PDB file of C-alpha atoms in Angstrom:
ATOM      1  CA  MET P 586      -0.038  -0.324   0.012  1.00  0.00           C
ATOM      2  CA  GLY P 587       2.684   2.310   0.701  1.00  0.00           C
ATOM      3  CA  ALA P 588       3.831   5.426   3.587  1.00  0.00           C
ATOM      4  CA  ARG P 589       1.103   7.064   4.263  1.00  0.00           C
ATOM      5  CA  LEU P 590      -0.397  10.484   5.643  1.00  0.00           C
ATOM      6  CA  GLN P 591       0.473  10.777   9.754  1.00  0.00           C
ATOM      7  CA  GLN P 592      -3.776  10.913  10.130  1.00  0.00           C
ATOM      8  CA  ALA P 593      -5.272  13.735  12.543  1.00  0.00           C
ATOM      9  CA  PRO P 594      -7.675  13.525  14.684  1.00  0.00           C
ATOM     10  CA  PRO P 595     -11.695  12.765  12.145  1.00  0.00           C
ATOM     11  CA  THR P 596     -12.855  16.430  11.002  1.00  0.00           C
ATOM     12  CA  PRO P 597     -16.494  17.157  10.285  1.00  0.00           C
ATOM     13  CA  ALA P 598     -18.424  16.800   7.203  1.00  0.00           C
ATOM     14  CA  HIS P 599     -15.775  17.315   3.573  1.00  0.00           C
ATOM     15  CA  GLN P 600     -15.608  20.831   3.123  1.00  0.00           C
ATOM     16  CA  ARG P 601     -15.152  22.104  -0.749  1.00  0.00           C
ATOM     17  CA  PHE P 602     -12.114  25.032  -1.117  1.00  0.00           C
ATOM     18  CA  CYS P 603     -13.071  25.915  -4.084  1.00  0.00           C
ATOM     19  CA  PRO P 604     -17.048  27.716  -4.858  1.00  0.00           C
ATOM     20  CA  PRO P 605     -16.585  29.695  -6.817  1.00  0.00           C
ATOM     21  CA  PRO P 606     -15.779  32.843  -4.664  1.00  0.00           C
ATOM     22  CA  ARG P 607     -17.985  35.165  -2.921  1.00  0.00           C
ATOM     23  CA  SER P 608     -15.568  37.587  -1.524  1.00  0.00           C
ATOM     24  CA  ALA P 609     -11.758  37.351  -0.272  1.00  0.00           C
ATOM     25  CA  LEU P 610     -10.669  36.749   2.863  1.00  0.00           C
ATOM     26  CA  PRO P 611      -9.651  39.095   5.065  1.00  0.00           C
ATOM     27  CA  MET P 612      -6.889  40.989   3.044  1.00  0.00           C
ATOM     28  CA  SER P 613      -3.312  41.408   6.100  1.00  0.00           C
ATOM     29  CA  TRP P 614      -4.750  36.898   6.620  1.00  0.00           C
ATOM     30  CA  ALA P 615      -3.910  37.070   2.843  1.00  0.00           C
ATOM     31  CA  ASN P 616      -1.032  39.005   2.254  1.00  0.00           C
ATOM     32  CA  ALA P 617       0.214  36.891   5.306  1.00  0.00           C
ATOM     33  CA  LEU P 618      -0.140  33.724   3.192  1.00  0.00           C
ATOM     34  CA  ILE P 619       1.084  34.127   0.264  1.00  0.00           C
ATOM     35  CA  GLY P 620       4.459  36.066   2.300  1.00  0.00           C
ATOM     36  CA  ALA P 621       5.212  33.006   3.899  1.00  0.00           C
ATOM     37  CA  VAL P 622       5.083  30.886   0.483  1.00  0.00           C
ATOM     38  CA  LEU P 623       6.369  33.286  -1.915  1.00  0.00           C
ATOM     39  CA  GLY P 624       8.748  33.555   0.745  1.00  0.00           C
ATOM     40  CA  TRP P 625       9.604  30.678   1.773  1.00  0.00           C
ATOM     41  CA  ILE P 626       9.734  29.582  -1.741  1.00  0.00           C
ATOM     42  CA  LEU P 627      12.281  32.435  -2.785  1.00  0.00           C
ATOM     43  CA  LEU P 628      14.403  31.680   0.269  1.00  0.00           C
ATOM     44  CA  ARG P 629      15.107  27.863  -0.205  1.00  0.00           C
ATOM     45  CA  HIS P 630      14.820  26.945  -3.531  1.00  0.00           C
ATOM     46  CA  PRO P 631      15.124  27.173  -6.768  1.00  0.00           C
ATOM     47  CA  LEU P 632      12.152  27.908  -8.793  1.00  0.00           C
ATOM     48  CA  GLY P 633      11.836  30.884  -6.439  1.00  0.00           C
ATOM     49  CA  ALA P 634      13.977  32.511  -9.945  1.00  0.00           C
ATOM     50  CA  VAL P 635      10.407  32.050 -11.700  1.00  0.00           C
ATOM     51  CA  ILE P 636       8.327  32.752  -9.290  1.00  0.00           C
ATOM     52  CA  GLY P 637       9.967  36.027  -8.302  1.00  0.00           C
ATOM     53  CA  ALA P 638      10.137  37.514 -11.562  1.00  0.00           C
ATOM     54  CA  VAL P 639       6.975  36.728 -11.623  1.00  0.00           C
ATOM     55  CA  LEU P 640       6.446  39.031  -8.057  1.00  0.00           C
ATOM     56  CA  GLY P 641       7.990  41.286  -9.696  1.00  0.00           C
ATOM     57  CA  GLN P 642       5.052  43.347 -10.941  1.00  0.00           C
ATOM     58  CA  TRP P 643       3.082  42.778  -7.589  1.00  0.00           C
ATOM     59  CA  LEU P 644       5.928  44.936  -5.887  1.00  0.00           C
ATOM     60  CA  GLY P 645       4.414  47.925  -6.382  1.00  0.00           C
ATOM     61  CA  PRO P 646       1.220  49.813  -4.862  1.00  0.00           C
ATOM     62  CA  ARG P 647      -1.130  48.061  -6.274  1.00  0.00           C
ATOM     63  CA  TRP P 648       0.109  45.344  -4.353  1.00  0.00           C
ATOM     64  CA  PRO P 649      -2.506  45.243  -1.720  1.00  0.00           C
ATOM     65  CA  ASP P 650      -5.740  45.088  -4.652  1.00  0.00           C
ATOM     66  CA  GLN P 651      -4.283  42.649  -7.085  1.00  0.00           C
ATOM     67  CA  ILE P 652      -4.842  39.775  -4.553  1.00  0.00           C
ATOM     68  CA  GLY P 653      -7.863  37.618  -6.860  1.00  0.00           C
ATOM     69  CA  ALA P 654      -7.756  33.870  -5.648  1.00  0.00           C
ATOM     70  CA  THR P 655      -8.066  33.614  -1.440  1.00  0.00           C
ATOM     71  CA  PRO P 656      -4.664  30.567  -0.824  1.00  0.00           C
ATOM     72  CA  ALA P 657      -6.237  28.802   1.739  1.00  0.00           C
ATOM     73  CA  ARG P 658      -9.206  27.716  -1.844  1.00  0.00           C
ATOM     74  CA  LEU P 659      -5.993  26.490  -2.922  1.00  0.00           C
ATOM     75  CA  LEU P 660      -5.184  23.541   0.113  1.00  0.00           C
ATOM     76  CA  GLU P 661      -8.192  20.400  -1.538  1.00  0.00           C
ATOM     77  CA  PRO P 662      -7.018  20.481  -5.006  1.00  0.00           C
ATOM     78  CA  LEU P 663      -3.363  20.498  -4.837  1.00  0.00           C
ATOM     79  CA  PHE P 664      -3.077  17.727  -1.795  1.00  0.00           C
ATOM     80  CA  ALA P 665      -5.297  16.024  -4.399  1.00  0.00           C
ATOM     81  CA  LEU P 666      -3.470  16.510  -7.178  1.00  0.00           C
ATOM     82  CA  ALA P 667      -0.455  15.431  -5.029  1.00  0.00           C
ATOM     83  CA  GLY P 668      -1.448  12.570  -4.186  1.00  0.00           C
ATOM     84  CA  ALA P 669      -2.536  11.701  -7.374  1.00  0.00           C
ATOM     85  CA  LEU P 670       0.995  12.291  -8.312  1.00  0.00           C
ATOM     86  CA  ALA P 671       2.488  10.070  -5.410  1.00  0.00           C
ATOM     87  CA  LYS P 672       0.393   6.768  -6.924  1.00  0.00           C
ATOM     88  CA  ALA P 673       1.578   7.332 -10.545  1.00  0.00           C
ATOM     89  CA  ASP P 674       3.591   4.628 -10.526  1.00  0.00           C
ATOM     90  CA  GLY P 675       1.980   2.409  -8.774  1.00  0.00           C
ATOM     91  CA  ARG P 676       3.369   3.000  -4.945  1.00  0.00           C
ATOM     92  CA  VAL P 677       3.369   5.839  -2.334  1.00  0.00           C
ATOM     93  CA  SER P 678       7.415   6.437  -0.901  1.00  0.00           C
ATOM     94  CA  ALA P 679       7.647   7.800   2.798  1.00  0.00           C
ATOM     95  CA  ALA P 680       9.848  10.555   0.570  1.00  0.00           C
ATOM     96  CA  GLU P 681       7.116  11.510  -0.906  1.00  0.00           C
ATOM     97  CA  VAL P 682       4.786  11.053   2.265  1.00  0.00           C
ATOM     98  CA  ALA P 683       7.775  13.450   3.931  1.00  0.00           C
ATOM     99  CA  ALA P 684       7.785  16.121   0.989  1.00  0.00           C
ATOM    100  CA  THR P 685       3.771  16.346   1.017  1.00  0.00           C
ATOM    101  CA  GLU P 686       4.328  17.028   4.567  1.00  0.00           C
ATOM    102  CA  ARG P 687       6.959  19.388   4.262  1.00  0.00           C
ATOM    103  CA  TRP P 688       4.442  21.718   2.217  1.00  0.00           C
ATOM    104  CA  MET P 689       2.296  21.292   4.562  1.00  0.00           C
ATOM    105  CA  ASP P 690       4.532  22.509   7.859  1.00  0.00           C
ATOM    106  CA  ARG P 691       5.369  25.048   4.741  1.00  0.00           C
ATOM    107  CA  LEU P 692       1.603  26.917   4.278  1.00  0.00           C
ATOM    108  CA  GLN P 693       1.104  26.923   8.016  1.00  0.00           C
ATOM    109  CA  LEU P 694      -1.223  24.782   7.950  1.00  0.00           C
ATOM    110  CA  ASP P 695      -3.295  24.142  11.532  1.00  0.00           C
ATOM    111  CA  ASN P 696      -5.174  21.624  12.002  1.00  0.00           C
ATOM    112  CA  SER P 697      -8.590  21.336  10.785  1.00  0.00           C
ATOM    113  CA  ARG P 698      -6.746  22.646   7.207  1.00  0.00           C
ATOM    114  CA  ARG P 699      -3.983  19.727   7.909  1.00  0.00           C
ATOM    115  CA  ARG P 700      -6.497  16.582   8.476  1.00  0.00           C
ATOM    116  CA  GLN P 701      -8.751  18.933   4.763  1.00  0.00           C
ATOM    117  CA  ALA P 702      -4.621  18.264   3.054  1.00  0.00           C
ATOM    118  CA  ILE P 703      -4.473  14.764   4.448  1.00  0.00           C
ATOM    119  CA  SER P 704      -7.255  13.508   3.390  1.00  0.00           C
ATOM    120  CA  ALA P 705      -7.743  15.333  -0.281  1.00  0.00           C
ATOM    121  CA  PHE P 706      -3.651  13.737  -0.865  1.00  0.00           C
ATOM    122  CA  ASP P 707      -5.589   9.658   0.143  1.00  0.00           C
ATOM    123  CA  GLY P 708      -8.615  10.831  -2.091  1.00  0.00           C
ATOM    124  CA  GLY P 709      -6.281  11.610  -5.262  1.00  0.00           C
ATOM    125  CA  LYS P 710      -4.487   8.365  -4.428  1.00  0.00           C
ATOM    126  CA  GLN P 711      -7.489   6.306  -5.671  1.00  0.00           C
ATOM    127  CA  ALA P 712      -8.127   4.616  -8.441  1.00  0.00           C
ATOM    128  CA  GLY P 713     -10.170   6.505 -11.257  1.00  0.00           C
ATOM    129  CA  PHE P 714      -8.494   9.635  -9.872  1.00  0.00           C
ATOM    130  CA  PRO P 715     -11.025  12.544 -11.653  1.00  0.00           C
ATOM    131  CA  SER P 716      -7.165  14.756 -12.647  1.00  0.00           C
ATOM    132  CA  GLU P 717      -8.197  17.064 -14.669  1.00  0.00           C
ATOM    133  CA  VAL P 718     -11.550  18.393 -12.808  1.00  0.00           C
ATOM    134  CA  ARG P 719      -9.054  18.878  -9.893  1.00  0.00           C
ATOM    135  CA  ALA P 720      -6.690  20.460 -11.842  1.00  0.00           C
ATOM    136  CA  ARG P 721      -9.535  22.700 -13.615  1.00  0.00           C
ATOM    137  CA  GLU P 722     -10.743  23.590 -10.128  1.00  0.00           C
ATOM    138  CA  LEU P 723      -6.871  24.343  -8.993  1.00  0.00           C
ATOM    139  CA  ALA P 724      -6.612  27.032 -12.139  1.00  0.00           C
ATOM    140  CA  ARG P 725      -9.890  28.467 -11.394  1.00  0.00           C
ATOM    141  CA  CYS P 726      -8.247  29.339  -7.570  1.00  0.00           C
ATOM    142  CA  CYS P 727      -5.333  31.034  -8.459  1.00  0.00           C
ATOM    143  CA  ALA P 728      -8.203  32.618 -10.918  1.00  0.00           C
ATOM    144  CA  GLN P 729      -4.811  35.024 -13.137  1.00  0.00           C
ATOM    145  CA  ARG P 730      -2.386  34.445 -10.668  1.00  0.00           C
ATOM    146  CA  LEU P 731       0.583  33.216 -12.304  1.00  0.00           C
ATOM    147  CA  ASP P 732       2.972  32.933  -9.565  1.00  0.00           C
ATOM    148  CA  LEU P 733       0.433  30.991  -7.394  1.00  0.00           C
ATOM    149  CA  LYS P 734       0.250  28.532 -10.414  1.00  0.00           C
ATOM    150  CA  LEU P 735       3.795  28.700 -10.808  1.00  0.00           C
ATOM    151  CA  MET P 736       4.042  27.318  -6.473  1.00  0.00           C
ATOM    152  CA  ALA P 737       1.476  24.682  -7.088  1.00  0.00           C
ATOM    153  CA  LEU P 738       2.919  23.508 -10.175  1.00  0.00           C
ATOM    154  CA  GLY P 739       6.695  24.020  -8.108  1.00  0.00           C
ATOM    155  CA  ALA P 740       4.922  22.022  -5.853  1.00  0.00           C
ATOM    156  CA  LEU P 741       3.961  19.126  -7.126  1.00  0.00           C
ATOM    157  CA  GLN P 742       6.825  18.753  -9.034  1.00  0.00           C
ATOM    158  CA  GLN P 743       8.929  18.608  -5.118  1.00  0.00           C
ATOM    159  CA  ILE P 744       7.101  16.375  -4.198  1.00  0.00           C
ATOM    160  CA  ALA P 745       6.872  14.445  -7.806  1.00  0.00           C
ATOM    161  CA  ALA P 746      10.886  13.582  -7.209  1.00  0.00           C
ATOM    162  CA  ALA P 747      10.899  13.461  -4.150  1.00  0.00           C
ATOM    163  CA  ASP P 748      12.540  10.032  -4.721  1.00  0.00           C
ATOM    164  CA  GLY P 749      15.455  11.391  -6.437  1.00  0.00           C
ATOM    165  CA  ALA P 750      14.059  10.602  -9.917  1.00  0.00           C
ATOM    166  CA  VAL P 751      10.884  11.945 -11.348  1.00  0.00           C
ATOM    167  CA  ASP P 752       8.212   8.723 -12.815  1.00  0.00           C
ATOM    168  CA  PRO P 753       7.770   8.724 -16.271  1.00  0.00           C
ATOM    169  CA  ARG P 754       4.191   8.566 -15.170  1.00  0.00           C
ATOM    170  CA  ALA P 755       3.983  10.813 -12.838  1.00  0.00           C
ATOM    171  CA  ALA P 756       6.112  13.118 -15.306  1.00  0.00           C
ATOM    172  CA  ASP P 757       2.832  12.678 -17.577  1.00  0.00           C
ATOM    173  CA  LEU P 758       0.148  13.413 -15.604  1.00  0.00           C
ATOM    174  CA  HIS P 759       2.702  16.685 -14.421  1.00  0.00           C
ATOM    175  CA  ALA P 760       3.128  18.197 -18.098  1.00  0.00           C
ATOM    176  CA  ARG P 761      -0.635  17.758 -18.411  1.00  0.00           C
ATOM    177  CA  ILE P 762      -0.959  19.311 -15.546  1.00  0.00           C
ATOM    178  CA  VAL P 763       0.843  21.654 -16.552  1.00  0.00           C
ATOM    179  CA  ALA P 764      -1.752  21.809 -19.309  1.00  0.00           C
ATOM    180  CA  TRP P 765      -4.948  22.090 -17.210  1.00  0.00           C
ATOM    181  CA  LEU P 766      -3.418  25.937 -14.740  1.00  0.00           C
ATOM    182  CA  GLU P 767      -2.876  26.793 -19.265  1.00  0.00           C
ATOM    183  CA  VAL P 768       0.405  28.103 -18.071  1.00  0.00           C
ATOM    184  CA  PRO P 769       2.928  28.603 -21.212  1.00  0.00           C
ATOM    185  CA  ASP P 770       4.597  25.856 -21.656  1.00  0.00           C
ATOM    186  CA  VAL P 771       8.240  27.383 -22.542  1.00  0.00           C
ATOM    187  CA  LEU P 772       6.843  29.622 -18.840  1.00  0.00           C
ATOM    188  CA  TRP P 773       7.370  26.451 -17.288  1.00  0.00           C
ATOM    189  CA  ARG P 774      10.280  25.322 -19.014  1.00  0.00           C
ATOM    190  CA  GLN P 775      12.145  27.296 -17.403  1.00  0.00           C
ATOM    191  CA  ALA P 776      10.702  27.267 -14.385  1.00  0.00           C
ATOM    192  CA  ALA P 777      11.952  23.705 -14.415  1.00  0.00           C
ATOM    193  CA  ALA P 778      15.037  23.960 -15.531  1.00  0.00           C
ATOM    194  CA  GLN P 779      15.464  26.275 -12.644  1.00  0.00           C
ATOM    195  CA  PHE P 780      14.196  23.551  -9.912  1.00  0.00           C
ATOM    196  CA  ASP P 781      16.854  21.187 -11.526  1.00  0.00           C
ATOM    197  CA  ALA P 782      19.424  23.412 -11.469  1.00  0.00           C
ATOM    198  CA  GLY P 783      20.314  24.570  -7.912  1.00  0.00           C
ATOM    199  CA  PRO P 784      20.692  26.911  -4.683  1.00  0.00           C
ATOM    200  CA  ALA P 785      22.384  30.334  -5.920  1.00  0.00           C
ATOM    201  CA  SER P 786      25.026  31.513  -5.051  1.00  0.00           C
ATOM    202  CA  ALA P 787      25.160  33.199  -1.950  1.00  0.00           C
ATOM    203  CA  THR P 788      27.176  35.993  -3.745  1.00  0.00           C
ATOM    204  CA  SER P 789      26.259  36.363  -7.129  1.00  0.00           C
ATOM    205  CA  ALA P 790      22.727  37.793  -7.750  1.00  0.00           C
ATOM    206  CA  SER P 791      19.923  37.060 -10.493  1.00  0.00           C
ATOM    207  CA  THR P 792      17.794  37.760 -11.902  1.00  0.00           C
ATOM    208  CA  ALA P 793      14.823  36.731  -9.075  1.00  0.00           C
ATOM    209  CA  ASP P 794      16.761  39.519  -6.884  1.00  0.00           C
ATOM    210  CA  TYR P 795      16.260  41.835  -9.327  1.00  0.00           C
ATOM    211  CA  ALA P 796      13.024  40.775  -9.480  1.00  0.00           C
ATOM    212  CA  LEU P 797      12.244  40.399  -5.779  1.00  0.00           C
ATOM    213  CA  LEU P 798      12.986  44.361  -6.352  1.00  0.00           C
ATOM    214  CA  GLY P 799      10.954  45.401  -8.793  1.00  0.00           C
ATOM    215  CA  LEU P 800      13.957  46.357 -10.446  1.00  0.00           C
ATOM    216  CA  THR P 801      16.094  44.900 -13.282  1.00  0.00           C
ATOM    217  CA  ALA P 802      19.605  44.216 -13.714  1.00  0.00           C
ATOM    218  CA  ASN P 803      19.280  47.801 -16.056  1.00  0.00           C
ATOM    219  CA  ALA P 804      17.833  49.854 -12.862  1.00  0.00           C
ATOM    220  CA  THR P 805      20.392  52.265 -11.588  1.00  0.00           C
ATOM    221  CA  ASP P 806      22.649  52.011  -7.966  1.00  0.00           C
ATOM    222  CA  ALA P 807      20.582  55.038  -6.786  1.00  0.00           C
ATOM    223  CA  GLU P 808      17.039  52.988  -8.549  1.00  0.00           C
ATOM    224  CA  VAL P 809      18.088  49.732  -6.788  1.00  0.00           C
ATOM    225  CA  ARG P 810      18.793  51.212  -3.111  1.00  0.00           C
ATOM    226  CA  ARG P 811      15.808  53.703  -3.066  1.00  0.00           C
ATOM    227  CA  ARG P 812      13.543  50.904  -3.946  1.00  0.00           C
ATOM    228  CA  TYR P 813      15.221  48.152  -1.629  1.00  0.00           C
ATOM    229  CA  ARG P 814      14.243  50.879   1.985  1.00  0.00           C
ATOM    230  CA  GLN P 815      10.889  51.583   0.640  1.00  0.00           C
ATOM    231  CA  LEU P 816      10.149  47.368   0.812  1.00  0.00           C
ATOM    232  CA  LEU P 817      12.490  47.011   3.403  1.00  0.00           C
ATOM    233  CA  ALA P 818       9.802  49.777   5.335  1.00  0.00           C
ATOM    234  CA  ARG P 819       6.764  48.035   3.696  1.00  0.00           C
ATOM    235  CA  HIS P 820       7.911  44.315   4.788  1.00  0.00           C
ATOM    236  CA  HIS P 821       9.493  44.686   7.776  1.00  0.00           C
ATOM    237  CA  PRO P 822       7.528  42.858  10.888  1.00  0.00           C
ATOM    238  CA  ASP P 823       8.336  45.750  13.397  1.00  0.00           C
ATOM    239  CA  LYS P 824       5.751  47.808  10.561  1.00  0.00           C
ATOM    240  CA  LEU P 825       3.192  45.489  12.650  1.00  0.00           C
ATOM    241  CA  SER P 826       1.095  45.616  16.114  1.00  0.00           C
ATOM    242  CA  GLY P 827      -1.357  45.674  17.646  1.00  0.00           C
ATOM    243  CA  PRO P 828      -2.965  42.286  19.273  1.00  0.00           C
ATOM    244  CA  LYS P 829      -5.141  41.427  15.478  1.00  0.00           C
ATOM    245  CA  VAL P 830      -1.794  40.629  14.474  1.00  0.00           C
ATOM    246  CA  THR P 831      -1.329  36.553  14.058  1.00  0.00           C
ATOM    247  CA  ALA P 832       1.973  34.314  14.383  1.00  0.00           C
ATOM    248  CA  ALA P 833       1.757  33.766  11.003  1.00  0.00           C
ATOM    249  CA  GLU P 834       1.856  37.407   9.684  1.00  0.00           C
ATOM    250  CA  ARG P 835       4.728  37.846  12.016  1.00  0.00           C
ATOM    251  CA  ALA P 836       6.596  35.025  10.111  1.00  0.00           C
ATOM    252  CA  ALA P 837       5.510  35.853   6.859  1.00  0.00           C
ATOM    253  CA  ALA P 838       7.031  39.508   7.293  1.00  0.00           C
ATOM    254  CA  GLY P 839      10.445  38.574   8.980  1.00  0.00           C
ATOM    255  CA  GLU P 840      10.569  36.415   6.250  1.00  0.00           C
ATOM    256  CA  ARG P 841      10.193  38.645   3.215  1.00  0.00           C
ATOM    257  CA  THR P 842      12.220  40.678   4.990  1.00  0.00           C
ATOM    258  CA  ARG P 843      14.547  38.317   5.055  1.00  0.00           C
ATOM    259  CA  GLN P 844      14.982  37.614   1.657  1.00  0.00           C
ATOM    260  CA  LEU P 845      15.412  41.077   0.531  1.00  0.00           C
ATOM    261  CA  ILE P 846      18.096  41.417   2.861  1.00  0.00           C
ATOM    262  CA  ALA P 847      19.240  38.569   0.718  1.00  0.00           C
ATOM    263  CA  ALA P 848      18.604  39.863  -2.434  1.00  0.00           C
ATOM    264  CA  TYR P 849      19.737  42.875  -2.046  1.00  0.00           C
ATOM    265  CA  GLU P 850      23.802  42.194  -0.818  1.00  0.00           C
ATOM    266  CA  ARG P 851      23.636  39.652  -3.800  1.00  0.00           C
ATOM    267  CA  ILE P 852      23.186  43.014  -5.885  1.00  0.00           C
ATOM    268  CA  LYS P 853      25.180  44.835  -3.791  1.00  0.00           C
ATOM    269  CA  ASN P 854      28.255  42.473  -4.089  1.00  0.00           C
ATOM    270  CA  ALA P 855      27.535  42.295  -8.313  1.00  0.00           C
ATOM    271  CA  ARG P 856      27.733  45.675  -8.050  1.00  0.00           C
ATOM    272  CA  GLY P 857      31.182  46.186  -5.724  1.00  0.00           C
ATOM    273  CA  LEU P 858      28.565  48.720  -3.924  1.00  0.00           C
ATOM    274  CA  VAL P 859      28.810  49.939   0.057  1.00  0.00           C
TER     275      VAL P 859
END
């Protein structure tokens, strides 16, 4: 039967994440979760080089107004597809389970959402699982958010490759998921290449570092300094105060600040700035 995710206590009736959304969650919660997810990827995974480039569009003053999809809606279809990919070769391995659980940890799922994610993962392993239906559901949840689609595809690829190599059947299913999410094939090939390339150098600036600042490598030194100061002031956790600020919001702000500092240090070193 293969390895299994550690099951939490049973939850009440199953609840869908992706009905047609009537309204977004409170903006601070949505911002915190998006920041946490993208912060993990940008800091700990080379796929962030592509996602960072997409994210660059969102770093201007419009950022709070452009969130069209609630990240929580992604969880059920995402983990259902993860189950399908893990089972594609006929057996779910302990490495695939561990990779899935790491993504649950990265998304800071509480007990209730973790149970729902595990239930979705188990459902994805079943014979006759409707992969296309759930992938298109995931696409609807992402709306036009290409960054969220790339995040989901990166998570699925990381889970599929947890054993060290992607089984051909899992690779075929992942390719179909890319198509069902309507992500341009050339963009995903670039993302996959970044995914396989290994961590970026700690001292060399990359396109992703500039994109994280909302700039290109053609920016002047003055523009780089000014943009860095603006973003650091905007995202620093010290900006958060009050009893309604959650631990997840503080963690997201901290991750965001660390990635900005790391990107700026690499750019500064590459340019010889002091």
